[in-house]
Tab-separated table of N, CA and C in Angstrom:
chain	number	residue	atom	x	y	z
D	566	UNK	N	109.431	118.168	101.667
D	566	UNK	CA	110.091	116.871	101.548
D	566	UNK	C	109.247	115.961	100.661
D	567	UNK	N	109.934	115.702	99.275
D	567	UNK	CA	109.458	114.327	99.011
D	567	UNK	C	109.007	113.022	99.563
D	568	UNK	N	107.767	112.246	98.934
D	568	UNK	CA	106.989	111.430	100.022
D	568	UNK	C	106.744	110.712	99.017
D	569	UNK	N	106.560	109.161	99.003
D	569	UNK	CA	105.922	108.609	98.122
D	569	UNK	C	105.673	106.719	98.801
D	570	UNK	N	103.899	107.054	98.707
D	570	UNK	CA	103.747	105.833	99.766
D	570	UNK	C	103.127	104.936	98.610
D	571	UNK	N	103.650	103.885	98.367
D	571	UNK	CA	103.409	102.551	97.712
D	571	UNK	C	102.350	101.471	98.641
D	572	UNK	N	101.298	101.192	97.943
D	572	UNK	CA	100.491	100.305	98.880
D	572	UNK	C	99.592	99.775	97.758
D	573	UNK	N	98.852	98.100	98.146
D	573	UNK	CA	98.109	97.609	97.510
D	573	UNK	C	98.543	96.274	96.987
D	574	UNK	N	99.554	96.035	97.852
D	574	UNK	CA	100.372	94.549	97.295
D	574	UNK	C	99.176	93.371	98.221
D	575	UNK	N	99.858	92.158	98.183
D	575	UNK	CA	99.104	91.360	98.897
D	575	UNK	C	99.435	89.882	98.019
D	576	UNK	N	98.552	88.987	98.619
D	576	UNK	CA	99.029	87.725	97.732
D	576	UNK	C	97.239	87.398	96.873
D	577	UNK	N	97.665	86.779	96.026
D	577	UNK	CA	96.727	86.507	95.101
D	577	UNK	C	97.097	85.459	94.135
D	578	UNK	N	95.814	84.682	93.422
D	578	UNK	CA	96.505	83.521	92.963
D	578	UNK	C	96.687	84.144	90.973
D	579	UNK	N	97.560	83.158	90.483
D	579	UNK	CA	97.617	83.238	89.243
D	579	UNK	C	96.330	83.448	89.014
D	580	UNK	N	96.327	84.497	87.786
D	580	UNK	CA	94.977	84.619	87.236
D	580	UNK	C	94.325	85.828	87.648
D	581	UNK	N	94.805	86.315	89.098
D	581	UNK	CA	93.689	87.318	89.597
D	581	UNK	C	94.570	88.436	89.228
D	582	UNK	N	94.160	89.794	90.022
D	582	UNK	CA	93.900	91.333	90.038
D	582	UNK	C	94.812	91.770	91.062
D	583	UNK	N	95.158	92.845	90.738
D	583	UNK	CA	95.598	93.596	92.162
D	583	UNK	C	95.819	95.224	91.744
D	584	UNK	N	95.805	96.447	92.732
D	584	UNK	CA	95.899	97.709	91.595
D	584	UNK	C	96.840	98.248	93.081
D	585	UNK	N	97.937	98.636	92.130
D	585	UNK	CA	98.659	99.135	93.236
D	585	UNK	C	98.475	100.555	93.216
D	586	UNK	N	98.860	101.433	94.405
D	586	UNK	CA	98.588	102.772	94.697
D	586	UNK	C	100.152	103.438	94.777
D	587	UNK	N	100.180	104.619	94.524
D	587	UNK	CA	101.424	105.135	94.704
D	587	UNK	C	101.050	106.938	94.887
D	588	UNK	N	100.866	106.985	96.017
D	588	UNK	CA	100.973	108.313	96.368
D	588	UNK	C	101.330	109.315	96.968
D	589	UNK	N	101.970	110.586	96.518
D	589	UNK	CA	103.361	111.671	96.821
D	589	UNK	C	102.371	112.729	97.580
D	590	UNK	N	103.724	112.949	98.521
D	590	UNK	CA	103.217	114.300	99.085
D	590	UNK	C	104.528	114.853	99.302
D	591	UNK	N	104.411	116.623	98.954
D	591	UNK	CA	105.501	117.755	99.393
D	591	UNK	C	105.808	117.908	97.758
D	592	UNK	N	104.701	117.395	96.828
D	592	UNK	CA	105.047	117.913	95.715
D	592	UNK	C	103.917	117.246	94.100
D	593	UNK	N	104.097	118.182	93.657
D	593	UNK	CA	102.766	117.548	92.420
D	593	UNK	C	103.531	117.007	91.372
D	594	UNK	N	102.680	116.474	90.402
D	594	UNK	CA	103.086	115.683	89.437
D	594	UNK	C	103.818	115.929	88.378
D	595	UNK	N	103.062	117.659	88.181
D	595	UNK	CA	103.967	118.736	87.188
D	595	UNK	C	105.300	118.669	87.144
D	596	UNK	N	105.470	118.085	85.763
D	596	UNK	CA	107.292	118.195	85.617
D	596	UNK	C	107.660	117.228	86.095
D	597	UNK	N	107.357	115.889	86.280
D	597	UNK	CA	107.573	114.974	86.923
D	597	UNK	C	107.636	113.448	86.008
D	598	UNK	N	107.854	112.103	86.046
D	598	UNK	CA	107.309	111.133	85.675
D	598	UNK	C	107.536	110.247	86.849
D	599	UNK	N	106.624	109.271	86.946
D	599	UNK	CA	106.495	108.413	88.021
D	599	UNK	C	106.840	107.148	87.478
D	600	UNK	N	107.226	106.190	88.051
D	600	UNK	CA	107.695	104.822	87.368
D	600	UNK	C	107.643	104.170	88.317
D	601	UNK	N	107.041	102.729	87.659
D	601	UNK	CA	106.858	101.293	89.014
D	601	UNK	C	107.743	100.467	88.896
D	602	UNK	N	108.993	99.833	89.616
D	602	UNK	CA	109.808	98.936	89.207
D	602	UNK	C	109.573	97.889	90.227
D	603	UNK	N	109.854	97.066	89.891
D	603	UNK	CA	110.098	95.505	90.640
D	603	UNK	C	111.328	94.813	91.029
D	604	UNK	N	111.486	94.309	92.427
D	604	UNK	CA	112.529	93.396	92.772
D	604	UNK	C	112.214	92.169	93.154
D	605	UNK	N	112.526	91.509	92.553
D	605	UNK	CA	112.610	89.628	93.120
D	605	UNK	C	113.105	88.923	93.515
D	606	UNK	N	113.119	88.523	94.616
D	606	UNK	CA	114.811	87.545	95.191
D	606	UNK	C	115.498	87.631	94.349
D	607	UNK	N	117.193	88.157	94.739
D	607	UNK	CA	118.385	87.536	94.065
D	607	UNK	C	118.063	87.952	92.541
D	608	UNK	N	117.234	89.110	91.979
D	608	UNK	CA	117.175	89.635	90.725
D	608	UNK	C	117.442	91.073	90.679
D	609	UNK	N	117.669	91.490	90.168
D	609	UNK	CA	118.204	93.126	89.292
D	609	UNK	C	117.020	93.678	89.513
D	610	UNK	N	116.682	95.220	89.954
D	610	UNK	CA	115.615	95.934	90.049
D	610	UNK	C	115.265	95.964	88.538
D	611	UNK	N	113.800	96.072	87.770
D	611	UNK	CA	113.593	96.238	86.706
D	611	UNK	C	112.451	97.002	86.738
D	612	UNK	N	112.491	97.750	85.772
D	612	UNK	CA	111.387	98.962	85.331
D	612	UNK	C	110.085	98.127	84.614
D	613	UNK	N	109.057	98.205	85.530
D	613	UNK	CA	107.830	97.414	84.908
D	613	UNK	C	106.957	98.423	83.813
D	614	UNK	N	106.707	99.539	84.518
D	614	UNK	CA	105.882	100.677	84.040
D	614	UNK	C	106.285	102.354	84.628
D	615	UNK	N	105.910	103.348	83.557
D	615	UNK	CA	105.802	104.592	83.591
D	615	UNK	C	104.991	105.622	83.037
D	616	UNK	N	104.819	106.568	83.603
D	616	UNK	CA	104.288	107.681	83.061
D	616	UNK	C	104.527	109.334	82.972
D	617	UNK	N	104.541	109.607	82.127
D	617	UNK	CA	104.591	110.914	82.556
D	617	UNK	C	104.108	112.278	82.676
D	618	UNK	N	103.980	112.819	82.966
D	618	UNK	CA	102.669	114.133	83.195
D	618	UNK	C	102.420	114.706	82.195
D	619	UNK	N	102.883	115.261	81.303
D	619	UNK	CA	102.746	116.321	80.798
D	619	UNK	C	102.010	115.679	79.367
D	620	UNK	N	101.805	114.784	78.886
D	620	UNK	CA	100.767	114.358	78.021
D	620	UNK	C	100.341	112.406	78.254
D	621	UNK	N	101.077	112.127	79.536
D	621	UNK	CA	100.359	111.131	79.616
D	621	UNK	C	101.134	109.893	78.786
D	622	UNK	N	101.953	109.877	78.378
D	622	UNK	CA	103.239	108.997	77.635
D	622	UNK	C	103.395	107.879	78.706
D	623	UNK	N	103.460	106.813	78.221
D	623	UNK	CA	103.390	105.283	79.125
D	623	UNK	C	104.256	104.881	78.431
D	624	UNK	N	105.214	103.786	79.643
D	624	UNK	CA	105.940	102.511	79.046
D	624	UNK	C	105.896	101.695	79.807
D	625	UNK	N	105.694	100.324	79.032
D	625	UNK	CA	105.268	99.188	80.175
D	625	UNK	C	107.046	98.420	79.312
D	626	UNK	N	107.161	97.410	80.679
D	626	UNK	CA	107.698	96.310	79.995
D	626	UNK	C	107.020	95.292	79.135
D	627	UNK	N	108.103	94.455	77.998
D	627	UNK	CA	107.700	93.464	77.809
D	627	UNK	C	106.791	92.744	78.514
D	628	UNK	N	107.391	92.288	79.489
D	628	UNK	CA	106.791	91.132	80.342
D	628	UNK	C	105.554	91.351	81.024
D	629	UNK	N	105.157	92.705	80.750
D	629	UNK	CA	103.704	93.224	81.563
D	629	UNK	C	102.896	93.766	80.441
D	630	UNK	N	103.317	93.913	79.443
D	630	UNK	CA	102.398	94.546	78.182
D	630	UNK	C	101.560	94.085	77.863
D	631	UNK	N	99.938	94.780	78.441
D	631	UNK	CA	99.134	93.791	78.047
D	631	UNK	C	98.308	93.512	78.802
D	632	UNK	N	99.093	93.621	80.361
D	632	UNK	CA	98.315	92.658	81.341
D	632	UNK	C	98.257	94.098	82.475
D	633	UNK	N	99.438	95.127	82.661
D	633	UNK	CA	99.187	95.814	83.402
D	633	UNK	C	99.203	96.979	82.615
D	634	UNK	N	98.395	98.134	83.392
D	634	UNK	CA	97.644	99.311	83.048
D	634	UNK	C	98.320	100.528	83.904
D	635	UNK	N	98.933	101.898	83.686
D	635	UNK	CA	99.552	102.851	84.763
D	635	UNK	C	98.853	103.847	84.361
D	636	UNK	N	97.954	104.600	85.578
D	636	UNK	CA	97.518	105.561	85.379
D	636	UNK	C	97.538	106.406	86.415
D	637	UNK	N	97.768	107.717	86.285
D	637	UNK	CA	97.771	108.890	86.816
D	637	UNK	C	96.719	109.676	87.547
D	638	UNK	N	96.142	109.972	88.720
D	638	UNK	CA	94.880	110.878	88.736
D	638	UNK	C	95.925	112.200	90.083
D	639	UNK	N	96.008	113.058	88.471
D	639	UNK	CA	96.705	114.482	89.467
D	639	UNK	C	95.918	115.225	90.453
D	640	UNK	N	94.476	114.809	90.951
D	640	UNK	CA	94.142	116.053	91.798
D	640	UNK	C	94.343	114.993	93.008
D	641	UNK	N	94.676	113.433	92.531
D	641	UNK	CA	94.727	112.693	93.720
D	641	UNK	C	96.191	112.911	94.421
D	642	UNK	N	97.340	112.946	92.803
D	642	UNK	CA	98.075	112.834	93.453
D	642	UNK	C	98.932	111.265	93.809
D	643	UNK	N	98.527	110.566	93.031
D	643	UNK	CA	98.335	109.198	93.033
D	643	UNK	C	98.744	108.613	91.726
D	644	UNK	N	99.448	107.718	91.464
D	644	UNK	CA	99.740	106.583	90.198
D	644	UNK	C	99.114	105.032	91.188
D	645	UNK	N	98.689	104.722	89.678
D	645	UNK	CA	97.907	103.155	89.934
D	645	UNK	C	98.470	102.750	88.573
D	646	UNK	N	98.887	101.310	89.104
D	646	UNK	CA	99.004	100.282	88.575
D	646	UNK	C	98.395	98.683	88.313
D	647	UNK	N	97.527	98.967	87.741
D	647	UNK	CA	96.346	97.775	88.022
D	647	UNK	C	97.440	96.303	87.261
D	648	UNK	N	97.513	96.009	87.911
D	648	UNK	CA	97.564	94.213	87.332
D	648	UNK	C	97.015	93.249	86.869
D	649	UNK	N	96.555	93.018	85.796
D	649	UNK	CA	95.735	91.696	85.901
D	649	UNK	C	96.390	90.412	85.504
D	650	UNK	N	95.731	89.442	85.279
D	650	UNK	CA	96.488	88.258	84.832
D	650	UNK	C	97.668	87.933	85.638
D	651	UNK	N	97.880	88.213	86.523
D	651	UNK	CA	98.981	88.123	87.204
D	651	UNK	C	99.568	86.469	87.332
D	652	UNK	N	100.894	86.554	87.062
D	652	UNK	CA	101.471	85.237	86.848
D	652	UNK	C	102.721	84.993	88.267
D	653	UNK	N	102.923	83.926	88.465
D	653	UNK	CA	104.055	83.697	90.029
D	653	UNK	C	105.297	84.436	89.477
D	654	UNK	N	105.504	84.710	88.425
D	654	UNK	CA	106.769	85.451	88.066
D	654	UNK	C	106.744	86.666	88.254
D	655	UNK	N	105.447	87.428	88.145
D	655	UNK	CA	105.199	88.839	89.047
D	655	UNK	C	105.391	89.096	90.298
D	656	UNK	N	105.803	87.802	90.885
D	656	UNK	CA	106.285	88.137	92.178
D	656	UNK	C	107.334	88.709	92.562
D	657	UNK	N	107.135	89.733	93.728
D	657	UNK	CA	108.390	90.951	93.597
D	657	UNK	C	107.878	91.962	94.376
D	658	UNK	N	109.351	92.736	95.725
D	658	UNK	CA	108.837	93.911	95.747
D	658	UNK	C	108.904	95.152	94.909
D	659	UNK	N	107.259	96.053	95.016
D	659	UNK	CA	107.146	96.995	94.299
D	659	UNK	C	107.458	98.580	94.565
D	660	UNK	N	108.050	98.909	93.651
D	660	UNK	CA	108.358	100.141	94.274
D	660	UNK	C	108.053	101.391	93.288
D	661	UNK	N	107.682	102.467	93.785
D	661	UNK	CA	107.030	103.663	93.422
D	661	UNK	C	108.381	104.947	93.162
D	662	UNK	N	108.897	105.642	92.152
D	662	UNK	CA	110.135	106.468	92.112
D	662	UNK	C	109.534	107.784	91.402
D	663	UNK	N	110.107	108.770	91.673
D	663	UNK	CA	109.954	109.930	90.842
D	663	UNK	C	111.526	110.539	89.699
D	664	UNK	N	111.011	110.866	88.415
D	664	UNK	CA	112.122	111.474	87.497
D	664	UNK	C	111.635	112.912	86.823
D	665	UNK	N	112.590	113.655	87.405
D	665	UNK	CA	111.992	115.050	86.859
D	665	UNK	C	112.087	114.455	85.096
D	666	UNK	N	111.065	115.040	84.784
D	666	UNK	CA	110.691	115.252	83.214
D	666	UNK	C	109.637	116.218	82.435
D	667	UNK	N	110.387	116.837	82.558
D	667	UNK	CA	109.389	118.345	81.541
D	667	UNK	C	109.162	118.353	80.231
D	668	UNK	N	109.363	117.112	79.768
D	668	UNK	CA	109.133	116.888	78.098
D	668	UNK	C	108.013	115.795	77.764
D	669	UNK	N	107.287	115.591	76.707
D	669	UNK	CA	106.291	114.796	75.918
D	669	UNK	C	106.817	113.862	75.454
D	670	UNK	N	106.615	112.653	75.761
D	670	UNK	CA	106.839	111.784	75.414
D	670	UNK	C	107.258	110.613	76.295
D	671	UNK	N	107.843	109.445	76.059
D	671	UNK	CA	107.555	108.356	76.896
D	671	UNK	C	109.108	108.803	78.032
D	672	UNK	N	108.499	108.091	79.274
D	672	UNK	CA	109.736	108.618	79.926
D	672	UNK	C	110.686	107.727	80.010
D	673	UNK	N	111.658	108.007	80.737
D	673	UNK	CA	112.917	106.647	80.662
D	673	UNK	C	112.620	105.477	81.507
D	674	UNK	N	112.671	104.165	81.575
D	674	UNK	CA	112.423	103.466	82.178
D	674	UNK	C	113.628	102.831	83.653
D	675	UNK	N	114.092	103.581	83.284
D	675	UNK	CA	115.930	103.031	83.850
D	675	UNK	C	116.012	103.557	85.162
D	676	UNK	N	115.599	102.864	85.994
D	676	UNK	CA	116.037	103.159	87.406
D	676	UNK	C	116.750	103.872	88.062
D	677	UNK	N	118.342	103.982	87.386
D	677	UNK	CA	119.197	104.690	88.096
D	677	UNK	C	119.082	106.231	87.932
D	678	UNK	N	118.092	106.396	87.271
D	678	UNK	CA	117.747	108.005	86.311
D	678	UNK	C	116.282	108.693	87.402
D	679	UNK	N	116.199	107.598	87.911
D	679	UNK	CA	115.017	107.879	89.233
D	679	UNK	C	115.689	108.474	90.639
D	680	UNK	N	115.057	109.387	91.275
D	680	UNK	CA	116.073	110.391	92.225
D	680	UNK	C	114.979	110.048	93.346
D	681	UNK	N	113.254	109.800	93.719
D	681	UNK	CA	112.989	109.745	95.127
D	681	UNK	C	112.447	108.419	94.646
D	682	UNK	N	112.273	107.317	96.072
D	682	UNK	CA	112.179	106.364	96.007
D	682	UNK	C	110.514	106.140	97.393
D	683	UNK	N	109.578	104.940	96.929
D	683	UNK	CA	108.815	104.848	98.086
D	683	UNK	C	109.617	103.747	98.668
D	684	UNK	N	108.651	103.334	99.550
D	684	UNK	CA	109.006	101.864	100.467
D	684	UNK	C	109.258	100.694	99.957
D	685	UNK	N	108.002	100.478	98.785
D	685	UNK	CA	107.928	98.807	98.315
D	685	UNK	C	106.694	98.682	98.957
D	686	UNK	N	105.882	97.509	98.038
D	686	UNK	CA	105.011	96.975	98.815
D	686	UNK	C	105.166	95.274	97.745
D	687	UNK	N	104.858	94.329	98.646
D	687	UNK	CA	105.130	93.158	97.847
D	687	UNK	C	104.030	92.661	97.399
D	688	UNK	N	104.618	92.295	96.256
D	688	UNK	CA	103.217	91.112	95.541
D	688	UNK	C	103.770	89.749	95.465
D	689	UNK	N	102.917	89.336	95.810
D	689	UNK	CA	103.107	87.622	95.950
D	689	UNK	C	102.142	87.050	94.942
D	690	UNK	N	102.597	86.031	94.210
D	690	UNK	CA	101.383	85.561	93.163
D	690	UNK	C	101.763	83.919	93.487
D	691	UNK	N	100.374	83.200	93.614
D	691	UNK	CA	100.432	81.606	93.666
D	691	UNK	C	100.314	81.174	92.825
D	692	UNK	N	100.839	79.635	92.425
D	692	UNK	CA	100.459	79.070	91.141
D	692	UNK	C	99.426	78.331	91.539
């Protein structure tokens, strides 16, 4: 069974850090891409960041380019998403998805193309 536990949210003020964790069990990364999306009150789920295994191909959004970082460690088993600069508009729950992808290159960012889902974990940012 697919597993995927999202953790590392919390509140923090404009300006600071946070690195979120996202880690699967009942299956490895191989053939896979992982993607972090965000929900915000009363807003549309949106694709912040991705990656994908097989050479490491990233896509961030606009609105995070720059400021957040997605990286992979396969013997962990684990995607991190470090944040920095974090602004009150990053506020949102986060959520951790898997998309089979056996090809090089950047993966899709589009939510509905994502098949397992984690929990969420929320980030709260103060002004």
């Amino acid at each position: 069974e697919v597993q995927l536990q999202a953790s590392g949210g919390g509140l923090v003020q404009a300006g600071g850090s946070l690195r979120l964790s996202c880690t699967a069990s009942g299956f490895t990364f191989d053939g896979y891409a992982i993607g972090w999306f965000r929900q915000a009150p009363g807003k549309e789920r949106e694709g912040v960041s991705c990656i994908g295994s097989k050479d490491g191909s990233t896509f961030y959004a606009d609105s995070v380019q720059g400021r957040f970082t997605i990286s992979m460690d396969a013997a962990k088993n684990t995607v991190y998403l470090q944040m920095n600069s974090l602004k009150p508009e990053d506020t949102a729950v986060y959520y951790c998805a898997t998309l089979s992808w056996k090809w090089v290159g950047v993966p899709s960012p589009l939510s509905y193309e994502y098949e397992d889902w984690g929990q969420g974990t929320l980030v709260t940012v103060s002004s």
